[in-house]
Tab-separated table of C-alpha atoms in Angstrom:
chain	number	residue	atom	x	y	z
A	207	UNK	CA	47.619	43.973	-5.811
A	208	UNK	CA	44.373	42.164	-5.067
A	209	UNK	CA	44.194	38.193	-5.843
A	210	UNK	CA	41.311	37.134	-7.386
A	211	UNK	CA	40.113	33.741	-6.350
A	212	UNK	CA	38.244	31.894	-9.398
A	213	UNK	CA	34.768	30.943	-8.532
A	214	UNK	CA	34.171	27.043	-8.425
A	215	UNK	CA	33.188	25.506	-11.318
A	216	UNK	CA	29.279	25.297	-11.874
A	217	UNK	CA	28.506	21.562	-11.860
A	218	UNK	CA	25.898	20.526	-14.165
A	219	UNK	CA	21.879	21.308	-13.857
A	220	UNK	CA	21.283	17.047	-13.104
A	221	UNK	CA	24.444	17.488	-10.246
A	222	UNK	CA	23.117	20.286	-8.803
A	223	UNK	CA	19.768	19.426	-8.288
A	224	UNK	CA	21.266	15.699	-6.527
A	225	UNK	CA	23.517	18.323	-4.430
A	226	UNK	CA	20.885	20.210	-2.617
A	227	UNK	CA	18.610	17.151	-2.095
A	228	UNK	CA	21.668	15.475	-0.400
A	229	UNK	CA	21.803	18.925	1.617
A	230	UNK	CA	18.001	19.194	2.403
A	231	UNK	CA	16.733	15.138	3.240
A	232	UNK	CA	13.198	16.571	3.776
A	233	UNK	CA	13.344	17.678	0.095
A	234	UNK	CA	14.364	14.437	-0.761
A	235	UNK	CA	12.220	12.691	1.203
A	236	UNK	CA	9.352	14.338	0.017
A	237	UNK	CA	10.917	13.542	-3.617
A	238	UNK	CA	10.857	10.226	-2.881
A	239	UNK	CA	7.530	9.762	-1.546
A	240	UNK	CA	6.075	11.672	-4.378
A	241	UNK	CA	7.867	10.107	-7.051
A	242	UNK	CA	7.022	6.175	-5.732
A	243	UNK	CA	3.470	7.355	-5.311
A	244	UNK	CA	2.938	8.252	-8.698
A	245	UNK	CA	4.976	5.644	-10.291
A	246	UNK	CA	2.075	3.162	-8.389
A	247	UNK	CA	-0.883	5.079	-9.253
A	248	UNK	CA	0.767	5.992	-13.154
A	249	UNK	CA	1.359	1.733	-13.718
A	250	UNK	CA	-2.005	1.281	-12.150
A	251	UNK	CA	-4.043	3.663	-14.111
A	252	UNK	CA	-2.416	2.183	-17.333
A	253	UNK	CA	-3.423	-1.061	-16.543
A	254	UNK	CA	-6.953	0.008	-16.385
A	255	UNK	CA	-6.705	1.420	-19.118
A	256	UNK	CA	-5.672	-1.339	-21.051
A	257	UNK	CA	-8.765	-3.533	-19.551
A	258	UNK	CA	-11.263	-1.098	-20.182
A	259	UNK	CA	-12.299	-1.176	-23.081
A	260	UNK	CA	-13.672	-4.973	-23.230
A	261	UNK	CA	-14.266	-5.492	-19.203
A	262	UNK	CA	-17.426	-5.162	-17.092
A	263	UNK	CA	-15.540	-2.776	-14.628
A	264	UNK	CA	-18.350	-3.315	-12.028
A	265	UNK	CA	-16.241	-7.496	-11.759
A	266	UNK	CA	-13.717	-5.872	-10.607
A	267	UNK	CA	-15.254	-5.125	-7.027
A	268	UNK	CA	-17.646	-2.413	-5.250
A	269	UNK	CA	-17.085	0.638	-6.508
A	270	UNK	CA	-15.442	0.125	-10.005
A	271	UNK	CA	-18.533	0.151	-12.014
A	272	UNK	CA	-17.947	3.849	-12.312
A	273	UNK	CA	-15.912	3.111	-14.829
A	274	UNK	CA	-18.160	1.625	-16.945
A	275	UNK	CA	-19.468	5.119	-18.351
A	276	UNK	CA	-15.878	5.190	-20.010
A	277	UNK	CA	-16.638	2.702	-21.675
A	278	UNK	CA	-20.250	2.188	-22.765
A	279	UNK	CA	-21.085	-0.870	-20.926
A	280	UNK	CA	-23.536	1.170	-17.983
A	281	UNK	CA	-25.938	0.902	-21.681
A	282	UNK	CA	-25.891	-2.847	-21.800
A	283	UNK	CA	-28.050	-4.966	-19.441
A	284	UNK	CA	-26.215	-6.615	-16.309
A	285	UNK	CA	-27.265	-9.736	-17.701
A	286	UNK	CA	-25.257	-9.629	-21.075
A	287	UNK	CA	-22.889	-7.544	-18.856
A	288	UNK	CA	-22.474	-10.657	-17.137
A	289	UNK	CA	-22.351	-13.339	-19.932
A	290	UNK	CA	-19.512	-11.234	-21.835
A	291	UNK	CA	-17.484	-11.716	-18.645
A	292	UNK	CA	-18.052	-15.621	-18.657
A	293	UNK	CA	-17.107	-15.604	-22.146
A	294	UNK	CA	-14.159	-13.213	-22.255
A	295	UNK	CA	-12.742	-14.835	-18.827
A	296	UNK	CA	-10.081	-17.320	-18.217
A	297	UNK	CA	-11.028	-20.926	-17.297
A	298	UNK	CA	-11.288	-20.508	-13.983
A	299	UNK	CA	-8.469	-22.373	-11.869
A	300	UNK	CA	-6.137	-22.360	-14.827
A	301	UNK	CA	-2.945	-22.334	-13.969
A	302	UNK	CA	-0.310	-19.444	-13.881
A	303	UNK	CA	2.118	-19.063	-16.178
A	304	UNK	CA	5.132	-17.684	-15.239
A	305	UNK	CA	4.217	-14.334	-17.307
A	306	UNK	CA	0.999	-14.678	-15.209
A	307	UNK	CA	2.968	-14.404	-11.521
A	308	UNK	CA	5.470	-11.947	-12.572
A	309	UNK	CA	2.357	-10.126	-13.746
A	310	UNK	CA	0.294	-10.470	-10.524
A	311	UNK	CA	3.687	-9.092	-8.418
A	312	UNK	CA	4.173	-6.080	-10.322
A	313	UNK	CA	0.713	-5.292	-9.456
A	314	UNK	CA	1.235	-6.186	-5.625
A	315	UNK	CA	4.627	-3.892	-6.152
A	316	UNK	CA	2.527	-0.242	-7.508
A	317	UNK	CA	0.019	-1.296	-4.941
A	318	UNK	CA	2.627	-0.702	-2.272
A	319	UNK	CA	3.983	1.982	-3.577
A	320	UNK	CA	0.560	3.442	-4.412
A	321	UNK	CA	-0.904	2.538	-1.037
A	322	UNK	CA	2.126	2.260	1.533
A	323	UNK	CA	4.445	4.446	0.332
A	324	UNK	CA	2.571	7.573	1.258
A	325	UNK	CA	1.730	6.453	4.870
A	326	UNK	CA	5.834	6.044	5.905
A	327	UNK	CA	6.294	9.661	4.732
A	328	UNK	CA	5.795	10.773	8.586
A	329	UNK	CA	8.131	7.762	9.456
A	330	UNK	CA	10.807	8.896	6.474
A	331	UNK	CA	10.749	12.955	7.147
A	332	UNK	CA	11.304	12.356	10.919
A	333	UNK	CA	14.374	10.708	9.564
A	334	UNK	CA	15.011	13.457	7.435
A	335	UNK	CA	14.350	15.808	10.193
A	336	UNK	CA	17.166	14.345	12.152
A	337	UNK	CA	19.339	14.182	9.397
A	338	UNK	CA	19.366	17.767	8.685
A	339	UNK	CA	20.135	18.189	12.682
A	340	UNK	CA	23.291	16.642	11.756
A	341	UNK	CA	24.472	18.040	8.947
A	342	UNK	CA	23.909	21.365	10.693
A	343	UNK	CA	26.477	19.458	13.131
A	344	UNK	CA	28.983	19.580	10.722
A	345	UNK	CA	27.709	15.155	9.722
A	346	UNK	CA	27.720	13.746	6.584
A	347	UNK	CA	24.137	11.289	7.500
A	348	UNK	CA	23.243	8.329	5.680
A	349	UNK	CA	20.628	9.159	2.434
A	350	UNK	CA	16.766	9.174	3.082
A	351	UNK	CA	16.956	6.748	0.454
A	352	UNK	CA	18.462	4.340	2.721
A	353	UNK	CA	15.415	3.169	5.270
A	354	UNK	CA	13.416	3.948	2.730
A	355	UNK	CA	15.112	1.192	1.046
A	356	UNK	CA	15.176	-1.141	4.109
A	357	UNK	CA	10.985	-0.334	4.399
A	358	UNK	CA	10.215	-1.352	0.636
A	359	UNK	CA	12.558	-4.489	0.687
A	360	UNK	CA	9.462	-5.240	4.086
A	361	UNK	CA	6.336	-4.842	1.594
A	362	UNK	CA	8.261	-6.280	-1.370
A	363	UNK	CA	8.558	-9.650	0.900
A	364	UNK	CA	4.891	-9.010	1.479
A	365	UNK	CA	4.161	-8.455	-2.457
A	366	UNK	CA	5.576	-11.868	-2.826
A	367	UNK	CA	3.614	-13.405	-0.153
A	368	UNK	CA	0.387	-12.030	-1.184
A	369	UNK	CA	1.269	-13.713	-5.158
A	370	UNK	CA	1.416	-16.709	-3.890
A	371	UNK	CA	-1.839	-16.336	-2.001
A	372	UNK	CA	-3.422	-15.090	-4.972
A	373	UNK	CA	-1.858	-18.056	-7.080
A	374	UNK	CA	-2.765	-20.391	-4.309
A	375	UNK	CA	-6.646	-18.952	-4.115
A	376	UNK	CA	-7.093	-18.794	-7.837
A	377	UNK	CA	-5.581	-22.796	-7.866
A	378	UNK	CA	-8.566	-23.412	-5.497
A	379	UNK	CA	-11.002	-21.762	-7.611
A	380	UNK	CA	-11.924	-19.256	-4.660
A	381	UNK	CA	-10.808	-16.647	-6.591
A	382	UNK	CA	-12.248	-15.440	-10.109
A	383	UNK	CA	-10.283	-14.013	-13.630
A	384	UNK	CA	-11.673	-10.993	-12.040
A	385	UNK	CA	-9.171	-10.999	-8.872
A	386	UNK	CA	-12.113	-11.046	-6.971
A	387	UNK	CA	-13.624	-13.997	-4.179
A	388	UNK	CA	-15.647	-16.062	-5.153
A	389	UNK	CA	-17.851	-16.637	-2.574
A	390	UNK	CA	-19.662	-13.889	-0.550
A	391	UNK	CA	-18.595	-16.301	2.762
A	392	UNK	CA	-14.847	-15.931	1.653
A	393	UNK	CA	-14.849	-11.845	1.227
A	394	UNK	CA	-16.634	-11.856	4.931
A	395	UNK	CA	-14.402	-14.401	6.662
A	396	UNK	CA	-11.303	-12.018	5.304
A	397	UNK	CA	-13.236	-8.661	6.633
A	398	UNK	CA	-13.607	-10.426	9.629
A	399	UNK	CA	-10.244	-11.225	10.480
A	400	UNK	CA	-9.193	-7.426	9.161
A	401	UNK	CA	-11.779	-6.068	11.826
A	402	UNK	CA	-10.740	-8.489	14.714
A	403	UNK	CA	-7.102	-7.966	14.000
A	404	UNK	CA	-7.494	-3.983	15.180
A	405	UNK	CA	-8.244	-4.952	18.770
A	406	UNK	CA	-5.869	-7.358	19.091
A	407	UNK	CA	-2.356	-6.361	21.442
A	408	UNK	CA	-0.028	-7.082	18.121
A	409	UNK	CA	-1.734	-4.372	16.197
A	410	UNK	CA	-2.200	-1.777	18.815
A	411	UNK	CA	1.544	-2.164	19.814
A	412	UNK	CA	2.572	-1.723	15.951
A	413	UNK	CA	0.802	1.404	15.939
A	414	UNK	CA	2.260	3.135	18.369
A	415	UNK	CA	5.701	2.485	17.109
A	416	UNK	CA	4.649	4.078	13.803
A	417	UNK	CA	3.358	6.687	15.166
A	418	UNK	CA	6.443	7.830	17.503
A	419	UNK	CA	8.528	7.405	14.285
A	420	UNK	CA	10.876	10.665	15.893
A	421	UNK	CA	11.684	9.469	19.140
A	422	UNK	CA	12.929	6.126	17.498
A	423	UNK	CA	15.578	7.593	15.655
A	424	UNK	CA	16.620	10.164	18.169
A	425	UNK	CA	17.548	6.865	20.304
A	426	UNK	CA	18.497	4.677	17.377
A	427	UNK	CA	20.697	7.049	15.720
A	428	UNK	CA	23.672	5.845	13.318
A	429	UNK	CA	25.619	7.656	10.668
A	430	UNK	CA	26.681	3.580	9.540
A	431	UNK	CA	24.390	2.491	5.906
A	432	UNK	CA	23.811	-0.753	7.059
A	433	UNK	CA	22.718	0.042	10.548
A	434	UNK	CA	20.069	2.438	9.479
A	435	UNK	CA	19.070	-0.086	6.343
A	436	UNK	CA	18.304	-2.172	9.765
A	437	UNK	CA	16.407	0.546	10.897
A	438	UNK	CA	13.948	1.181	7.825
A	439	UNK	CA	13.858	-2.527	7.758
A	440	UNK	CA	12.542	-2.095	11.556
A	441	UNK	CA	10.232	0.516	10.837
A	442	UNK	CA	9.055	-1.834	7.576
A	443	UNK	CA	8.058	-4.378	9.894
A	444	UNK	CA	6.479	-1.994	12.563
A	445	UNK	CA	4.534	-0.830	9.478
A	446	UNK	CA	3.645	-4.401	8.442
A	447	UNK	CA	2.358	-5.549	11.704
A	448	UNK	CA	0.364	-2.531	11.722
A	449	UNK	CA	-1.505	-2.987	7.896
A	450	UNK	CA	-0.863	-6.192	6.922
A	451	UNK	CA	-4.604	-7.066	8.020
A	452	UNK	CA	-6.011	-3.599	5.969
A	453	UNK	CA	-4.254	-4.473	2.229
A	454	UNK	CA	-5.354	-8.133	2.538
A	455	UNK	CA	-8.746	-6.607	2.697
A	456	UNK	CA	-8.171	-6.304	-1.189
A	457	UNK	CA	-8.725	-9.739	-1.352
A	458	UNK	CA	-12.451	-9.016	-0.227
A	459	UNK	CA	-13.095	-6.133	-2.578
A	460	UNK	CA	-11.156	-7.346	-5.648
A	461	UNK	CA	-7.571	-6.743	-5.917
A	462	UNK	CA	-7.610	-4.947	-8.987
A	463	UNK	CA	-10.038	-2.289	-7.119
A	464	UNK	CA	-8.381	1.190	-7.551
A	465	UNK	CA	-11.339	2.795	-5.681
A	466	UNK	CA	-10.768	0.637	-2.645
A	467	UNK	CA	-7.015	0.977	-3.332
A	468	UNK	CA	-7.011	4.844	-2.931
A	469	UNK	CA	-9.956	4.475	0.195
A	470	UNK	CA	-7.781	1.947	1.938
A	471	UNK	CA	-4.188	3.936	1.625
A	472	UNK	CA	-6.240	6.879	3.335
A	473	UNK	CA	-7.675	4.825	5.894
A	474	UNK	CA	-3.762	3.439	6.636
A	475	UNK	CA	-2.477	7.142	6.540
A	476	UNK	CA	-5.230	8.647	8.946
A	477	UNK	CA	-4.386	5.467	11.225
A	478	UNK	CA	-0.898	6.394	11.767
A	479	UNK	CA	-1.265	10.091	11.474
A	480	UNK	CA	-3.894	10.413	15.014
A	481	UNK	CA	-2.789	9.414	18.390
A	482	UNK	CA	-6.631	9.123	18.993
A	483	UNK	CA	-7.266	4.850	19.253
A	484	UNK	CA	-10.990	5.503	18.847
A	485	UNK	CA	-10.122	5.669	14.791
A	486	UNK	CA	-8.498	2.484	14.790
A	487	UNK	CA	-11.305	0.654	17.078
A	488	UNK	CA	-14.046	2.213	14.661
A	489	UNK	CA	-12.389	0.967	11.533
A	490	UNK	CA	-12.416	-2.355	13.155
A	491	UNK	CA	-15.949	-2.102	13.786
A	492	UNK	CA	-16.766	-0.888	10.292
A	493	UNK	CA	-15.007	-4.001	9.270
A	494	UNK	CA	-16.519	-6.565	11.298
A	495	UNK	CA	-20.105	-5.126	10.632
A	496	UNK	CA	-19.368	-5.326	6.827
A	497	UNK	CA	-18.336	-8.718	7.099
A	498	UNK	CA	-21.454	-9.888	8.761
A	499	UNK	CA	-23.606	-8.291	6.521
A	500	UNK	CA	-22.015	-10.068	3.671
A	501	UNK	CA	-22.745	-13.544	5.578
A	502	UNK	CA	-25.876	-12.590	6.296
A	503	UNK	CA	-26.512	-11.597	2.520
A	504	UNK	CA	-24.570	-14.858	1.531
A	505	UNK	CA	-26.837	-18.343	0.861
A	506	UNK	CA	-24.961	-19.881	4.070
A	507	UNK	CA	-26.272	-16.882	6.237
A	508	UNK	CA	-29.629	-17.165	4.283
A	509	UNK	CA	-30.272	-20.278	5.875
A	510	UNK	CA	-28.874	-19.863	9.362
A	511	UNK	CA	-31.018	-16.810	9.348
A	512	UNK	CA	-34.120	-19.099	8.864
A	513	UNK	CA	-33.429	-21.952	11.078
């Protein structure tokens, strides 16, 4: 007489979908990655949204004033463009509130994972690439989520550092209600440094680690949560030493600038993606041009120009 062996109990649809991403890292790396992203670009949109209707779009830095045809305002002369945005803006150099900084973070926070997230998806699914070499081994690997994890907790210390700036800048009245500098001289100095900082030894060394991000975890491999926390911590800072210089270009364009926010998490992502160091010497380049044209546009360059 033949024994019949009861099949295992299903588990639940919510369980079974966590099962085969814990099976398959790439799937949940690319989960991850996908899900971060749009939770940036979804918190970003809405906050758009919500300043829309009764903002001059084109304040908010080069590029934004497409968004005025959402809204009417391409119909109203730049000059009463310009006075409803005097009007309708805080005082400037008012101080923050606390609702004001916790504000200003969050936006630093869907900014990273708008703009950063995306570029440590090679770094994450060369983890997950190793990860599903060992559970073909018969391992039980530490979650994706982990150095993912220990690579946000990098740009979250740099969200809170670039707050403070912002607080600090706005205090000083070199930055406008707009998020945006003041002074042409101030958006140029801070292009300036971006450009100069992609020839310099620190950046180029940065680079290559993120772009070997499979070779670092063949050698650094550890089945241990808090060692490879350490290691996406690693890779965070790798990361940060290679862009820091790129996102504080937002202070140039306007923070709030979602056009320069998507053209700047490309430019990151096509930096780490090609061994070729032309394309990070031409982006430095394109930077350090831009910031001399803006001097030279600027009433300081005026009058160097015409001594």
């Amino acid at each position: 007489m033949t024994d019949h062996v009861a099949p295992p109990p299903m588990l639940p649809a919510p369980d079974r979908g966590l099962a085969f991403l814990a099976r398959h890292p790439r799937g949940l790396m690319l989960a991850t990655v996908f899900v971060g992203a749009a939770i940036g670009w979804a918190w970003l949109a809405a906050m758009i949204a919500a300043m829309l209707a009764a903002t001059d779009m084109a304040a908010l830095g080069p590029g934004m004033e497409l968004f005025n045809y959402f809204n009417g305002l391409t119909e109203i002369p730049e000059s009463v463009r310009a006075g409803l945005a005097v009007l309708c803006a805080p005082a400037p150099g008012a101080a923050w509130s606390l609702g004001d900084v916790a504000s200003v973070f969050a936006m630093w926070v869907t900014m990273v994972l708008a703009m950063m997230l995306p570029t440590a998806a090679p770094m994450l699914a060369a983890y997950a690439g190793r990860a599903e070499i060992a559970i073909a081994a018969g391992e039980r690997p530490v979650s994706v989520l982990v150095p993912a994890a220990g690579y946000l907790t990098v740009w979250l210390g740099f969200a809170i550092v670039a707050t403070g700036a912002q607080a600090g800048l706005t205090a000083l009245r070199a930055f406008n209600a707009a998020m945006g500098p003041m002074t042409l001289v101030l958006g140029a100095t801070t292009l300036l440094a971006a450009g100069v900082y992609q020839f310099t030894p620190l950046k180029q060394a940065c680079l290559t680690r993120c772009r070997l991000p499979a070779s670092f975890f063949a050698v650094r491999w550890s089945s241990e949560t808090a060692q490879v926390y350490r290691l996406g911590l690693e890779q965070g800072l790798n990361c940060l030493g290679c862009c820091w210089a790129l996102m504080a270009v937002m202070f140039a364009v306007g923070v709030m600038n979602v056009v320069w926010i998507a053209v700047l998490g490309l430019v990151m992502g096509l930096e780490k993606a090609t061994l070729n160091p032309w394309v990070s010497r031409v982006i430095g380049v394109a930077l350090i041009a831009w910031g001399l044209g803006l001097i030279a546009a600027s009433p300081v360059g005026a009058r160097l120009l015409h001594l």
